[in-house]
mmCIF file of C-alpha atoms and ligand atoms in Angstrom:
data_model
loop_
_atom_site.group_PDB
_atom_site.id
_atom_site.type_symbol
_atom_site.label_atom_id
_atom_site.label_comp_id
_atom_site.label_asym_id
_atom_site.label_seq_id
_atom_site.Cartn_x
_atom_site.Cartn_y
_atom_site.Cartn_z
ATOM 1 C CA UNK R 1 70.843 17.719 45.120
ATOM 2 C CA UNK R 2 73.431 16.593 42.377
ATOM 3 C CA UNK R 3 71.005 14.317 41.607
ATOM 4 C CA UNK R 4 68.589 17.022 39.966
ATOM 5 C CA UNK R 5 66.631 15.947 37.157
ATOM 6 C CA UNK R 6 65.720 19.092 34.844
ATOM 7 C CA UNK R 7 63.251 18.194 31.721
ATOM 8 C CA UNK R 8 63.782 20.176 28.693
ATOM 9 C CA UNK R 9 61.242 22.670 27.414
ATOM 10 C CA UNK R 10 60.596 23.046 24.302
ATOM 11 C CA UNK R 11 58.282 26.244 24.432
ATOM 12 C CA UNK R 12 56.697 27.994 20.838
ATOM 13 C CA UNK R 13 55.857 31.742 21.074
ATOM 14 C CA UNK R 14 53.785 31.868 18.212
ATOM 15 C CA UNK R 15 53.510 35.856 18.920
ATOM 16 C CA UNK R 16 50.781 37.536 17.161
ATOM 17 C CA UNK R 17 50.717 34.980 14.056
ATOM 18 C CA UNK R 18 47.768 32.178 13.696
ATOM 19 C CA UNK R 19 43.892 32.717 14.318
ATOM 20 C CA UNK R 20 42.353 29.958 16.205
ATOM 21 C CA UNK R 21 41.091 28.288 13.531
ATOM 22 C CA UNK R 22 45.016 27.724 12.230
ATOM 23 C CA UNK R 23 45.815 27.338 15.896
ATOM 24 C CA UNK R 24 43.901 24.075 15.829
ATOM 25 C CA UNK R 25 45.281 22.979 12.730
ATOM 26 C CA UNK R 26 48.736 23.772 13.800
ATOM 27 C CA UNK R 27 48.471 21.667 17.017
ATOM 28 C CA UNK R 28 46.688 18.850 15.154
ATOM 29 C CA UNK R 29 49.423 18.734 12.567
ATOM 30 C CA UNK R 30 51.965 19.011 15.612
ATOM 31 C CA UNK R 31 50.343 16.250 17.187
ATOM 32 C CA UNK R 32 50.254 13.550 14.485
ATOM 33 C CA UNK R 33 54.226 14.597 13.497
ATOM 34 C CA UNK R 34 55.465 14.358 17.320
ATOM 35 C CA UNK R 35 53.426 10.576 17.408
ATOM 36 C CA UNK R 36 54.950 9.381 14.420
ATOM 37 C CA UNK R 37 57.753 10.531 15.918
ATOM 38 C CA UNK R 38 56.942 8.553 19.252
ATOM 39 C CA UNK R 39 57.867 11.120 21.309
ATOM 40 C CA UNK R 40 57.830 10.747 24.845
ATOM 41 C CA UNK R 41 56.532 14.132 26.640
ATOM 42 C CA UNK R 42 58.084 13.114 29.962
ATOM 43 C CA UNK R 43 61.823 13.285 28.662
ATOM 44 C CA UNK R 44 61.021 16.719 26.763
ATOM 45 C CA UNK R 45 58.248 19.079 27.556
ATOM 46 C CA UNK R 46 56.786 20.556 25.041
ATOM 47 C CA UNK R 47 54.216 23.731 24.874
ATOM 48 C CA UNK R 48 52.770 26.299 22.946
ATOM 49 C CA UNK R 49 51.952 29.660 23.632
ATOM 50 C CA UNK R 50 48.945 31.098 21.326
ATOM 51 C CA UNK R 51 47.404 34.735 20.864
ATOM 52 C CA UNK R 52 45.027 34.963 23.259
ATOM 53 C CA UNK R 53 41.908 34.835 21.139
ATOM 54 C CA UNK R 54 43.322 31.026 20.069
ATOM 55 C CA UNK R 55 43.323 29.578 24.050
ATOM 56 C CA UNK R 56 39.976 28.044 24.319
ATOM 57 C CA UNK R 57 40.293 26.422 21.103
ATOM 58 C CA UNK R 58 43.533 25.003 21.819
ATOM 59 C CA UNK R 59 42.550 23.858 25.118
ATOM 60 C CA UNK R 60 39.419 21.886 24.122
ATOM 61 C CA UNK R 61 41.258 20.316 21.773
ATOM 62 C CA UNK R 62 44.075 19.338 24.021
ATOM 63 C CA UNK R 63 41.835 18.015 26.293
ATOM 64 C CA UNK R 64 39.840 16.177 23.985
ATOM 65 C CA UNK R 65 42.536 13.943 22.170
ATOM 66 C CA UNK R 66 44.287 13.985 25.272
ATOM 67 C CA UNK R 67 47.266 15.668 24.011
ATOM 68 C CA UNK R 68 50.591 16.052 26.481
ATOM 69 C CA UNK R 69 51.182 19.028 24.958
ATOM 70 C CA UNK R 70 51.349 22.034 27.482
ATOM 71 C CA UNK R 71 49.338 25.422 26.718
ATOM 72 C CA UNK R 72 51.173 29.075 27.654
ATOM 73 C CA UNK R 73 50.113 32.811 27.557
ATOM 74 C CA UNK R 74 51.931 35.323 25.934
ATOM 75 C CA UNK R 75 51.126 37.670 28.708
ATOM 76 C CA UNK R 76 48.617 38.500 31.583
ATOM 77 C CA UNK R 77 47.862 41.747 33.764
ATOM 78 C CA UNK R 78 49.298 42.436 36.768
ATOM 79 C CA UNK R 79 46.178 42.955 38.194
ATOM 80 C CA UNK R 80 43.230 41.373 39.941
ATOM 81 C CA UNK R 81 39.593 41.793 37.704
ATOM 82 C CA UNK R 82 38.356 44.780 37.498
ATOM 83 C CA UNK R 83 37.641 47.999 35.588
ATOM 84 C CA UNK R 84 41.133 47.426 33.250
ATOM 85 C CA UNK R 85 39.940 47.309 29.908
ATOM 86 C CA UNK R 86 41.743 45.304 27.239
ATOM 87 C CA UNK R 87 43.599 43.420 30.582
ATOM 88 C CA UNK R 88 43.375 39.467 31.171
ATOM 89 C CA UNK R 89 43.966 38.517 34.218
ATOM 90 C CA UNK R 90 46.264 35.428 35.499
ATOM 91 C CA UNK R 91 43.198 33.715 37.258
ATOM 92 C CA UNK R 92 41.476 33.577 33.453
ATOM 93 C CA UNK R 93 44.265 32.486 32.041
ATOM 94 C CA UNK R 94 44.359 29.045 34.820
ATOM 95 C CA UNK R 95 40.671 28.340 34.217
ATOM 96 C CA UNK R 96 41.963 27.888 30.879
ATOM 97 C CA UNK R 97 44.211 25.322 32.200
ATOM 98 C CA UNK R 98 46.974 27.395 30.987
ATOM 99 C CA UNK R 99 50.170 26.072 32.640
ATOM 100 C CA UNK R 100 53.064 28.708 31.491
ATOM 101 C CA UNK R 101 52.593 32.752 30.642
ATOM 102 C CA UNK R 102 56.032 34.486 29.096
ATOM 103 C CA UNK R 103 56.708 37.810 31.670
ATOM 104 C CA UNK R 104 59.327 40.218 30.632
ATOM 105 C CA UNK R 105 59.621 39.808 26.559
ATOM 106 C CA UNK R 106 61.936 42.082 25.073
ATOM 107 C CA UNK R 107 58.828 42.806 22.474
ATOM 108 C CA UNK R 108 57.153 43.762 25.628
ATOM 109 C CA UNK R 109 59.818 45.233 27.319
ATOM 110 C CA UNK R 110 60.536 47.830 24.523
ATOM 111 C CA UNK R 111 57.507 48.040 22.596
ATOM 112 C CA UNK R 112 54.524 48.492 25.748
ATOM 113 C CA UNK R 113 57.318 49.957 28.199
ATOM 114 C CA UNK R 114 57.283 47.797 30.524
ATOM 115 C CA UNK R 115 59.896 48.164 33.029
ATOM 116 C CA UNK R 116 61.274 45.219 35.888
ATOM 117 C CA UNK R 117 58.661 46.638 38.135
ATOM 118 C CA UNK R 118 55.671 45.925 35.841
ATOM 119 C CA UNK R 119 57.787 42.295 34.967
ATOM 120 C CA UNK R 120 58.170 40.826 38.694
ATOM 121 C CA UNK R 121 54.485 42.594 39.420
ATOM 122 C CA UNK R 122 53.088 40.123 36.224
ATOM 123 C CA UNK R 123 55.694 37.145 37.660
ATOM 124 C CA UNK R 124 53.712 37.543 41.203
ATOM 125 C CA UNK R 125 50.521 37.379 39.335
ATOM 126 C CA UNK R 126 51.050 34.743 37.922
ATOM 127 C CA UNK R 127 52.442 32.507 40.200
ATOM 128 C CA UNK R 128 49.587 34.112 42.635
ATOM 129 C CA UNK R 129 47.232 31.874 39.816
ATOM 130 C CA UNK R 130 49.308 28.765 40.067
ATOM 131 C CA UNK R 131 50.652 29.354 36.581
ATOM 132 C CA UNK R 132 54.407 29.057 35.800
ATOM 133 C CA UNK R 133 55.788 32.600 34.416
ATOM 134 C CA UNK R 134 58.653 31.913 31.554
ATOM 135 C CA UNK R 135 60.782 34.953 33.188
ATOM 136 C CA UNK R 136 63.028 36.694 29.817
ATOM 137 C CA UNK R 137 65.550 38.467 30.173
ATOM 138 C CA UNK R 138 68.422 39.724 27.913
ATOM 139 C CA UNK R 139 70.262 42.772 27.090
ATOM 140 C CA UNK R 140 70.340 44.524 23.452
ATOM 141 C CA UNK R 141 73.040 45.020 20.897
ATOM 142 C CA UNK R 142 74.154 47.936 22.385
ATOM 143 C CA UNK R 143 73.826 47.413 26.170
ATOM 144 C CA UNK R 144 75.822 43.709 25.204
ATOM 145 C CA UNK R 145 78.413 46.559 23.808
ATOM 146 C CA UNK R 146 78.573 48.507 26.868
ATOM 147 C CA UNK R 147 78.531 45.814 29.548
ATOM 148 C CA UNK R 148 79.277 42.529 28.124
ATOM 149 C CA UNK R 149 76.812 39.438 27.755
ATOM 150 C CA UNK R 150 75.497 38.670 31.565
ATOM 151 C CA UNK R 151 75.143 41.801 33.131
ATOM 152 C CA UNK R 152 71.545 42.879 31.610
ATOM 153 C CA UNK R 153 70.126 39.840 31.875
ATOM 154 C CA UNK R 154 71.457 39.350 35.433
ATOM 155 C CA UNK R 155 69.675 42.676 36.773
ATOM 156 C CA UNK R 156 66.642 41.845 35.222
ATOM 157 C CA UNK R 157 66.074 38.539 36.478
ATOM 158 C CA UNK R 158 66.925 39.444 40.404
ATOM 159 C CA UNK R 159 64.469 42.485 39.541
ATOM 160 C CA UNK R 160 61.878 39.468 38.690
ATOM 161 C CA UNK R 161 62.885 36.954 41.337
ATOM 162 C CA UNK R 162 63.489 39.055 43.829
ATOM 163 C CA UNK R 163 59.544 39.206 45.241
ATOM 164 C CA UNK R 164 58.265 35.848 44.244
ATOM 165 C CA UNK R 165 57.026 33.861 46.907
ATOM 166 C CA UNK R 166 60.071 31.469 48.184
ATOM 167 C CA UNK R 167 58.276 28.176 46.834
ATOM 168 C CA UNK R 168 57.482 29.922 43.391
ATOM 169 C CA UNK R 169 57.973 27.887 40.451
ATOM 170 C CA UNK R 170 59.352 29.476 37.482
ATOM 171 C CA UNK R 171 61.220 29.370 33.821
ATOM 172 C CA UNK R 172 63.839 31.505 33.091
ATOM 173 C CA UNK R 173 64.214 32.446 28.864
ATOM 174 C CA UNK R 174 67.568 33.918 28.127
ATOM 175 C CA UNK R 175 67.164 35.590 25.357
ATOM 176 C CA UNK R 176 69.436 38.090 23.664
ATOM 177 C CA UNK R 177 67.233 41.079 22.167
ATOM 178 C CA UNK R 178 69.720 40.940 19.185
ATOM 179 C CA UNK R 179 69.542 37.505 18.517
ATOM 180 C CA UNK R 180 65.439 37.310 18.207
ATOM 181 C CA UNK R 181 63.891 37.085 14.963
ATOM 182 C CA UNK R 182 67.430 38.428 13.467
ATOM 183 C CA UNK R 183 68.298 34.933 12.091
ATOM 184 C CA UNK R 184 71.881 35.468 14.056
ATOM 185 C CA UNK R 185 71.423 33.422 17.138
ATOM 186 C CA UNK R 186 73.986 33.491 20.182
ATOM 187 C CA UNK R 187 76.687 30.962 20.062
ATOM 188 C CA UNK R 188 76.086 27.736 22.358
ATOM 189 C CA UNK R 189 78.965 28.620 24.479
ATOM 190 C CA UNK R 190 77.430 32.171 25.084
ATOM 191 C CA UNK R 191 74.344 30.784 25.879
ATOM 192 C CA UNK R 192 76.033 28.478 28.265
ATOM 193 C CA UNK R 193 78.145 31.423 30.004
ATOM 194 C CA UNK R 194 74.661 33.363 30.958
ATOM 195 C CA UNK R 195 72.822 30.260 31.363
ATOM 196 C CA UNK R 196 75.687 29.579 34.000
ATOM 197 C CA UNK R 197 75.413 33.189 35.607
ATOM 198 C CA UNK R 198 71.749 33.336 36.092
ATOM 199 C CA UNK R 199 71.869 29.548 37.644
ATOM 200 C CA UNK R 200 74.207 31.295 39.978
ATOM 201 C CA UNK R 201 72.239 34.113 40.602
ATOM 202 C CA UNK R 202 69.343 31.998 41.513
ATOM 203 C CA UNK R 203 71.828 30.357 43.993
ATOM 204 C CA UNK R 204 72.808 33.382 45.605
ATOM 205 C CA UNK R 205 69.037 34.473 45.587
ATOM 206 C CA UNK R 206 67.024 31.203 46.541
ATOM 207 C CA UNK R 207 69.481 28.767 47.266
ATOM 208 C CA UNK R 208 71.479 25.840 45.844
ATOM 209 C CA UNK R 209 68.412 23.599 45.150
ATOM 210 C CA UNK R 210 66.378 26.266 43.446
ATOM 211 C CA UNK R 211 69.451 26.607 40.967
ATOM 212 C CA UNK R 212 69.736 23.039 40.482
ATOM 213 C CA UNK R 213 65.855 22.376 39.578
ATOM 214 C CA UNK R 214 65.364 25.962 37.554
ATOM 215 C CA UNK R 215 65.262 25.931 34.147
ATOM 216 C CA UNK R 216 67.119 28.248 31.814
ATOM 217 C CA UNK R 217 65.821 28.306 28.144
ATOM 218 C CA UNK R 218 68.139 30.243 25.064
ATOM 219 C CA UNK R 219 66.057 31.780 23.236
ATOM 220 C CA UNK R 220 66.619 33.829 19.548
ATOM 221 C CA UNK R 221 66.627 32.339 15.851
ATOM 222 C CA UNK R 222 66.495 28.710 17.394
ATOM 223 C CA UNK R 223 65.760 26.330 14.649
ATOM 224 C CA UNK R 224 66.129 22.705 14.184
ATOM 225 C CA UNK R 225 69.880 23.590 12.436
ATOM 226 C CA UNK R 226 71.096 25.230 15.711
ATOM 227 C CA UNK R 227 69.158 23.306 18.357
ATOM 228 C CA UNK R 228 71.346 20.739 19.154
ATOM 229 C CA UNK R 229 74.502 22.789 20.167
ATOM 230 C CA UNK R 230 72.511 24.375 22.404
ATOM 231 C CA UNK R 231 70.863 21.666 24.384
ATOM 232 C CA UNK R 232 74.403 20.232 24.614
ATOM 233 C CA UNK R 233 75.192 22.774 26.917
ATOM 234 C CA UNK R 234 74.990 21.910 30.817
ATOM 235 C CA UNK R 235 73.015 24.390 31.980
ATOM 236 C CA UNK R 236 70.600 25.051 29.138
ATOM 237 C CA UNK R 237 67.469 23.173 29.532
ATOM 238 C CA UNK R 238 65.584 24.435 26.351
ATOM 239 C CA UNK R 239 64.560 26.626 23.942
ATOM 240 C CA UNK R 240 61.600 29.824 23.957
ATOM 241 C CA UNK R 241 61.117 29.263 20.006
ATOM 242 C CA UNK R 242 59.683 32.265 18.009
ATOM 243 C CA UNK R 243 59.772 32.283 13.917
ATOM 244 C CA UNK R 244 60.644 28.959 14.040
ATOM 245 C CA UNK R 245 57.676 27.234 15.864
ATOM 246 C CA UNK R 246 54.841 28.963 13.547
ATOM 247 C CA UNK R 247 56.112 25.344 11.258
ATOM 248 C CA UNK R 248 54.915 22.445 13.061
ATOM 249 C CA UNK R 249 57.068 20.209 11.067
ATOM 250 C CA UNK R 250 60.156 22.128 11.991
ATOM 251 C CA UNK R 251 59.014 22.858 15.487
ATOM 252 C CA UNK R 252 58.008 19.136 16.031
ATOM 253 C CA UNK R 253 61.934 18.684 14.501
ATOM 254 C CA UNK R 254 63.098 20.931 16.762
ATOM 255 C CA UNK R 255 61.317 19.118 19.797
ATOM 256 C CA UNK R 256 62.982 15.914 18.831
ATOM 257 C CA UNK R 257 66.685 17.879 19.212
ATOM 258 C CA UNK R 258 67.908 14.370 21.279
ATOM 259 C CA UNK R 259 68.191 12.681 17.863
ATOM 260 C CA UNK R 260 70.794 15.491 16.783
ATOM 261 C CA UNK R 261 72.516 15.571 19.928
ATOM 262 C CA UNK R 262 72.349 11.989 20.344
ATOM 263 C CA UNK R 263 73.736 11.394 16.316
ATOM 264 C CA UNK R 264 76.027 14.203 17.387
HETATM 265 P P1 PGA S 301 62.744 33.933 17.309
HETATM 266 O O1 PGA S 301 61.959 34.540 18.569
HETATM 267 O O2 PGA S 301 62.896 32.460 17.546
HETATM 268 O O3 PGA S 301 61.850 34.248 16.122
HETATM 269 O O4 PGA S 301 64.058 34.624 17.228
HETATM 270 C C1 PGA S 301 62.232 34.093 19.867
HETATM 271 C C2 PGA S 301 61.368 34.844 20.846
HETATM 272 O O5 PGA S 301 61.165 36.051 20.677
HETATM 273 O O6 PGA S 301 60.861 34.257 21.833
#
Protein backbone atom coordinates (compact mmCIF):
# COMPACT_ATOMS: atom_id res chain seq x y z
CA UNK A 1 0.00 0.00 0.00
CA UNK A 2 3.21 2.23 0.48
CA UNK A 3 3.12 2.37 -2.93
CA UNK A 4 -0.04 4.79 -3.03
CA UNK A 5 -0.14 7.22 -5.67
CA UNK A 6 -2.35 10.37 -4.55
CA UNK A 7 -2.86 13.16 -7.48
CA UNK A 8 -3.12 16.62 -6.32
CA UNK A 9 -6.31 18.63 -6.58
CA UNK A 10 -6.35 21.73 -7.36
CA UNK A 11 -10.15 22.59 -6.71
CA UNK A 12 -11.65 26.58 -7.27
CA UNK A 13 -14.77 27.46 -5.20
CA UNK A 14 -15.73 30.29 -7.09
CA UNK A 15 -18.70 30.77 -4.37
CA UNK A 16 -21.39 33.02 -5.43
CA UNK A 17 -19.08 35.25 -7.84
CA UNK A 18 -19.29 34.86 -11.90
CA UNK A 19 -22.57 34.53 -14.09
CA UNK A 20 -22.28 31.96 -16.72
CA UNK A 21 -21.51 34.07 -19.26
CA UNK A 22 -18.03 35.05 -17.19
CA UNK A 23 -18.00 31.41 -16.20
CA UNK A 24 -17.22 30.58 -19.81
CA UNK A 25 -14.83 33.19 -20.22
CA UNK A 26 -13.09 32.31 -17.07
CA UNK A 27 -12.60 28.63 -18.10
CA UNK A 28 -11.63 29.64 -21.65
CA UNK A 29 -9.01 32.01 -20.34
CA UNK A 30 -8.03 29.11 -17.80
CA UNK A 31 -7.73 26.85 -20.55
CA UNK A 32 -5.43 28.66 -23.00
CA UNK A 33 -3.03 29.80 -19.72
CA UNK A 34 -2.82 26.04 -18.29
CA UNK A 35 -1.82 24.91 -22.32
CA UNK A 36 0.71 27.39 -22.67
CA UNK A 37 1.65 26.21 -19.64
CA UNK A 38 1.64 22.47 -20.95
CA UNK A 39 0.17 21.22 -18.12
CA UNK A 40 -0.38 17.73 -17.73
CA UNK A 41 -3.93 17.03 -15.93
CA UNK A 42 -2.87 13.51 -14.93
CA UNK A 43 0.00 14.71 -12.47
CA UNK A 44 -2.42 17.54 -11.00
CA UNK A 45 -6.15 17.53 -11.13
CA UNK A 46 -7.62 20.41 -11.59
CA UNK A 47 -11.53 21.55 -11.19
CA UNK A 48 -13.84 24.18 -10.77
CA UNK A 49 -16.78 24.52 -8.86
CA UNK A 50 -19.39 27.22 -10.38
CA UNK A 51 -22.79 28.75 -9.01
CA UNK A 52 -25.18 26.59 -10.03
CA UNK A 53 -26.89 28.66 -12.68
CA UNK A 54 -23.13 28.55 -14.56
CA UNK A 55 -23.05 24.32 -14.81
CA UNK A 56 -24.51 23.71 -18.14
CA UNK A 57 -22.52 26.31 -19.67
CA UNK A 58 -19.40 25.13 -18.28
CA UNK A 59 -20.08 21.66 -19.12
CA UNK A 60 -20.83 22.13 -22.85
CA UNK A 61 -17.95 23.88 -23.12
CA UNK A 62 -15.77 21.37 -21.43
CA UNK A 63 -17.01 18.87 -23.46
CA UNK A 64 -16.74 20.60 -26.56
CA UNK A 65 -12.93 21.62 -26.60
CA UNK A 66 -12.37 18.62 -24.77
CA UNK A 67 -11.06 20.23 -21.78
CA UNK A 68 -9.45 17.89 -18.74
CA UNK A 69 -10.64 20.19 -16.55
CA UNK A 70 -13.05 18.64 -13.85
CA UNK A 71 -16.56 20.41 -13.03
CA UNK A 72 -17.84 20.52 -9.04
CA UNK A 73 -21.04 21.72 -7.19
CA UNK A 74 -21.02 23.95 -4.49
CA UNK A 75 -23.75 22.00 -2.89
CA UNK A 76 -26.73 19.55 -3.49
CA UNK A 77 -29.89 18.42 -1.34
CA UNK A 78 -29.96 15.71 0.71
CA UNK A 79 -32.86 14.58 -0.82
CA UNK A 80 -34.33 12.53 -3.62
CA UNK A 81 -36.75 14.88 -6.27
CA UNK A 82 -39.56 15.98 -5.09
CA UNK A 83 -41.77 18.76 -3.71
CA UNK A 84 -38.36 20.73 -2.14
CA UNK A 85 -38.42 23.93 -3.68
CA UNK A 86 -35.21 25.86 -4.34
CA UNK A 87 -33.37 22.06 -3.73
CA UNK A 88 -31.06 20.36 -6.53
CA UNK A 89 -30.68 17.16 -6.20
CA UNK A 90 -27.27 14.98 -6.51
CA UNK A 91 -28.74 12.88 -9.49
CA UNK A 92 -29.06 16.53 -11.50
CA UNK A 93 -26.02 17.49 -10.61
CA UNK A 94 -24.30 13.83 -12.41
CA UNK A 95 -26.37 14.30 -15.56
CA UNK A 96 -24.41 17.33 -15.62
CA UNK A 97 -21.39 15.27 -15.60
CA UNK A 98 -20.49 16.95 -12.48
CA UNK A 99 -17.68 14.90 -10.87
CA UNK A 100 -17.07 16.69 -7.25
CA UNK A 101 -19.88 18.68 -4.93
CA UNK A 102 -18.20 20.57 -1.64
CA UNK A 103 -20.46 19.05 1.64
CA UNK A 104 -19.93 20.67 4.93
CA UNK A 105 -18.56 24.45 4.07
CA UNK A 106 -18.05 26.46 6.97
CA UNK A 107 -20.20 29.24 4.83
CA UNK A 108 -22.73 26.54 4.94
CA UNK A 109 -22.14 25.28 8.13
CA UNK A 110 -22.72 28.69 9.90
CA UNK A 111 -24.62 30.67 7.58
CA UNK A 112 -27.76 27.87 6.43
CA UNK A 113 -27.24 25.87 9.86
CA UNK A 114 -26.36 23.02 8.77
CA UNK A 115 -25.26 20.66 11.31
CA UNK A 116 -22.95 17.04 10.76
CA UNK A 117 -26.26 15.37 10.37
CA UNK A 118 -27.45 17.44 7.37
CA UNK A 119 -23.35 17.17 6.14
CA UNK A 120 -22.92 13.17 6.09
CA UNK A 121 -26.90 13.08 4.91
CA UNK A 122 -25.59 15.46 1.62
CA UNK A 123 -22.06 13.16 1.62
CA UNK A 124 -24.53 9.93 1.20
CA UNK A 125 -26.32 11.76 -1.48
CA UNK A 126 -23.89 12.33 -3.21
CA UNK A 127 -21.92 9.47 -3.37
CA UNK A 128 -25.57 7.68 -3.77
CA UNK A 129 -25.18 9.79 -7.49
CA UNK A 130 -21.69 8.60 -8.17
CA UNK A 131 -20.35 12.07 -7.50
CA UNK A 132 -17.27 12.63 -5.26
CA UNK A 133 -18.30 14.94 -2.10
CA UNK A 134 -15.16 17.41 -1.14
CA UNK A 135 -15.98 16.67 2.76
CA UNK A 136 -14.76 20.34 4.88
CA UNK A 137 -14.19 20.44 7.93
CA UNK A 138 -12.44 22.89 10.36
CA UNK A 139 -12.94 24.51 13.59
CA UNK A 140 -13.24 28.50 14.17
CA UNK A 141 -11.06 31.01 15.90
CA UNK A 142 -12.50 30.40 18.98
CA UNK A 143 -13.22 26.64 19.12
CA UNK A 144 -9.13 26.44 17.73
CA UNK A 145 -8.83 28.53 21.24
CA UNK A 146 -10.66 26.16 23.30
CA UNK A 147 -9.51 22.82 21.90
CA UNK A 148 -6.50 23.21 19.86
CA UNK A 149 -6.17 22.74 15.93
CA UNK A 150 -7.44 18.90 15.22
CA UNK A 151 -10.10 18.32 17.45
CA UNK A 152 -13.07 20.18 15.42
CA UNK A 153 -12.16 19.09 12.37
CA UNK A 154 -11.65 15.51 13.63
CA UNK A 155 -15.42 15.23 14.97
CA UNK A 156 -16.72 16.56 12.00
CA UNK A 157 -15.23 14.42 9.55
CA UNK A 158 -16.07 10.90 11.52
CA UNK A 159 -19.65 12.67 11.77
CA UNK A 160 -19.35 12.68 7.71
CA UNK A 161 -17.55 9.39 7.16
CA UNK A 162 -19.04 7.60 9.52
CA UNK A 163 -22.30 6.40 7.17
CA UNK A 164 -20.79 6.41 3.75
CA UNK A 165 -20.97 3.32 2.02
CA UNK A 166 -17.48 1.33 2.71
CA UNK A 167 -16.31 1.72 -1.09
CA UNK A 168 -17.28 5.54 -1.08
CA UNK A 169 -14.95 7.75 -2.72
CA UNK A 170 -14.35 11.01 -1.22
CA UNK A 171 -12.13 14.44 -0.71
CA UNK A 172 -11.48 15.68 2.45
CA UNK A 173 -10.91 19.99 2.56
CA UNK A 174 -9.29 21.03 5.76
CA UNK A 175 -10.08 24.18 6.12
CA UNK A 176 -9.71 26.46 9.11
CA UNK A 177 -12.94 28.81 9.38
CA UNK A 178 -10.40 31.56 10.43
CA UNK A 179 -8.13 31.21 7.79
CA UNK A 180 -10.89 31.56 4.76
CA UNK A 181 -11.15 34.64 2.91
CA UNK A 182 -9.15 36.37 6.01
CA UNK A 183 -5.93 36.65 3.91
CA UNK A 184 -4.13 34.83 7.14
CA UNK A 185 -3.79 31.30 5.98
CA UNK A 186 -2.65 28.34 8.39
CA UNK A 187 0.99 27.65 8.47
CA UNK A 188 2.17 24.54 6.25
CA UNK A 189 3.21 22.69 9.26
CA UNK A 190 -0.36 23.18 10.79
CA UNK A 191 -1.85 22.10 7.84
CA UNK A 192 0.36 19.10 7.86
CA UNK A 193 -0.43 18.23 11.70
CA UNK A 194 -4.43 17.97 10.83
CA UNK A 195 -3.81 16.74 7.47
CA UNK A 196 -1.87 13.94 9.48
CA UNK A 197 -4.79 13.46 12.11
CA UNK A 198 -7.63 13.13 9.77
CA UNK A 199 -5.40 10.55 7.52
CA UNK A 200 -5.37 8.76 10.80
CA UNK A 201 -8.78 9.03 11.52
CA UNK A 202 -9.67 7.62 8.22
CA UNK A 203 -7.35 4.71 9.27
CA UNK A 204 -8.98 4.01 12.36
CA UNK A 205 -12.41 4.44 10.51
CA UNK A 206 -11.92 2.64 7.02
CA UNK A 207 -8.71 1.18 7.16
CA UNK A 208 -5.03 1.64 6.23
CA UNK A 209 -5.62 1.74 2.42
CA UNK A 210 -8.47 4.19 2.54
CA UNK A 211 -5.94 6.58 4.43
CA UNK A 212 -3.28 6.01 2.05
CA UNK A 213 -5.45 6.78 -1.27
CA UNK A 214 -7.72 9.77 0.50
CA UNK A 215 -7.03 13.02 -0.24
CA UNK A 216 -6.70 15.88 2.21
CA UNK A 217 -6.87 19.44 0.65
CA UNK A 218 -5.80 22.89 3.01
CA UNK A 219 -7.91 25.13 2.29
CA UNK A 220 -8.05 29.24 3.40
CA UNK A 221 -6.25 32.35 1.67
CA UNK A 222 -4.30 29.83 -0.66
CA UNK A 223 -2.67 31.78 -3.35
CA UNK A 224 0.08 31.17 -5.71
CA UNK A 225 2.59 33.00 -2.83
CA UNK A 226 1.67 30.31 -0.22
CA UNK A 227 0.96 27.27 -2.39
CA UNK A 228 4.05 25.71 -2.51
CA UNK A 229 4.76 25.25 1.29
CA UNK A 230 1.79 23.62 1.44
CA UNK A 231 1.95 20.98 -1.20
CA UNK A 232 5.40 20.26 0.29
CA UNK A 233 3.79 18.77 3.05
CA UNK A 234 3.36 14.79 3.05
CA UNK A 235 0.05 14.45 3.63
CA UNK A 236 -1.50 17.42 1.88
CA UNK A 237 -2.61 16.58 -1.52
CA UNK A 238 -4.11 20.04 -2.55
CA UNK A 239 -5.76 23.01 -2.19
CA UNK A 240 -10.00 24.00 -2.01
CA UNK A 241 -9.12 27.63 -3.49
CA UNK A 242 -11.69 30.44 -2.78
CA UNK A 243 -10.74 34.36 -3.49
CA UNK A 244 -7.95 33.26 -5.17
CA UNK A 245 -9.36 31.10 -8.08
CA UNK A 246 -12.04 33.89 -9.28
CA UNK A 247 -8.24 35.00 -11.36
CA UNK A 248 -7.60 32.47 -13.86
CA UNK A 249 -4.14 33.67 -14.31
CA UNK A 250 -3.37 33.26 -10.66
CA UNK A 251 -5.44 30.16 -10.27
CA UNK A 252 -3.84 28.59 -13.46
CA UNK A 253 -0.37 29.82 -11.35
CA UNK A 254 -1.50 28.27 -8.54
CA UNK A 255 -2.26 24.89 -10.46
CA UNK A 256 1.26 24.84 -11.72
CA UNK A 257 2.55 24.95 -7.72
CA UNK A 258 5.29 21.92 -8.92
CA UNK A 259 7.35 24.70 -10.56
CA UNK A 260 7.62 26.47 -7.00
CA UNK A 261 8.12 23.44 -5.16
CA UNK A 262 10.26 22.01 -7.69
CA UNK A 263 12.53 25.66 -7.91
CA UNK A 264 12.11 25.39 -4.17
P1 LIG B 1 -10.42 31.52 0.37
O1 LIG B 1 -11.66 30.51 0.49
O2 LIG B 1 -9.40 30.86 -0.51
O3 LIG B 1 -11.01 32.77 -0.26
O4 LIG B 1 -9.91 31.76 1.74
C1 LIG B 1 -11.45 29.13 0.61
C2 LIG B 1 -12.79 28.43 0.73
O5 LIG B 1 -13.69 28.95 1.40
O6 LIG B 1 -12.98 27.33 0.16
Amino acid sequence: MSATVRVPLIAGNWKMHLDHLQAIAHVQKLSWSLKDAKHDYAEVEVAVFPPFTDLRSVQTLLAADKLAVRLGAQDLSPHAPGALTGDIAAEFLAKLEVRYVIVGHSERRNGHGEDDGTVAAKARAAVASGLVPVICVGETAAEREEHGGAAIALAQLEAAVASLPADAEYVIAYEPVWAIGSGAAATPDDAQTVARALRECVESLRGEADSLAVRVLYGGSVTSQNIAGFLRQPDVDGALVGGASLDPDEFSRIVQFRKHVTAG
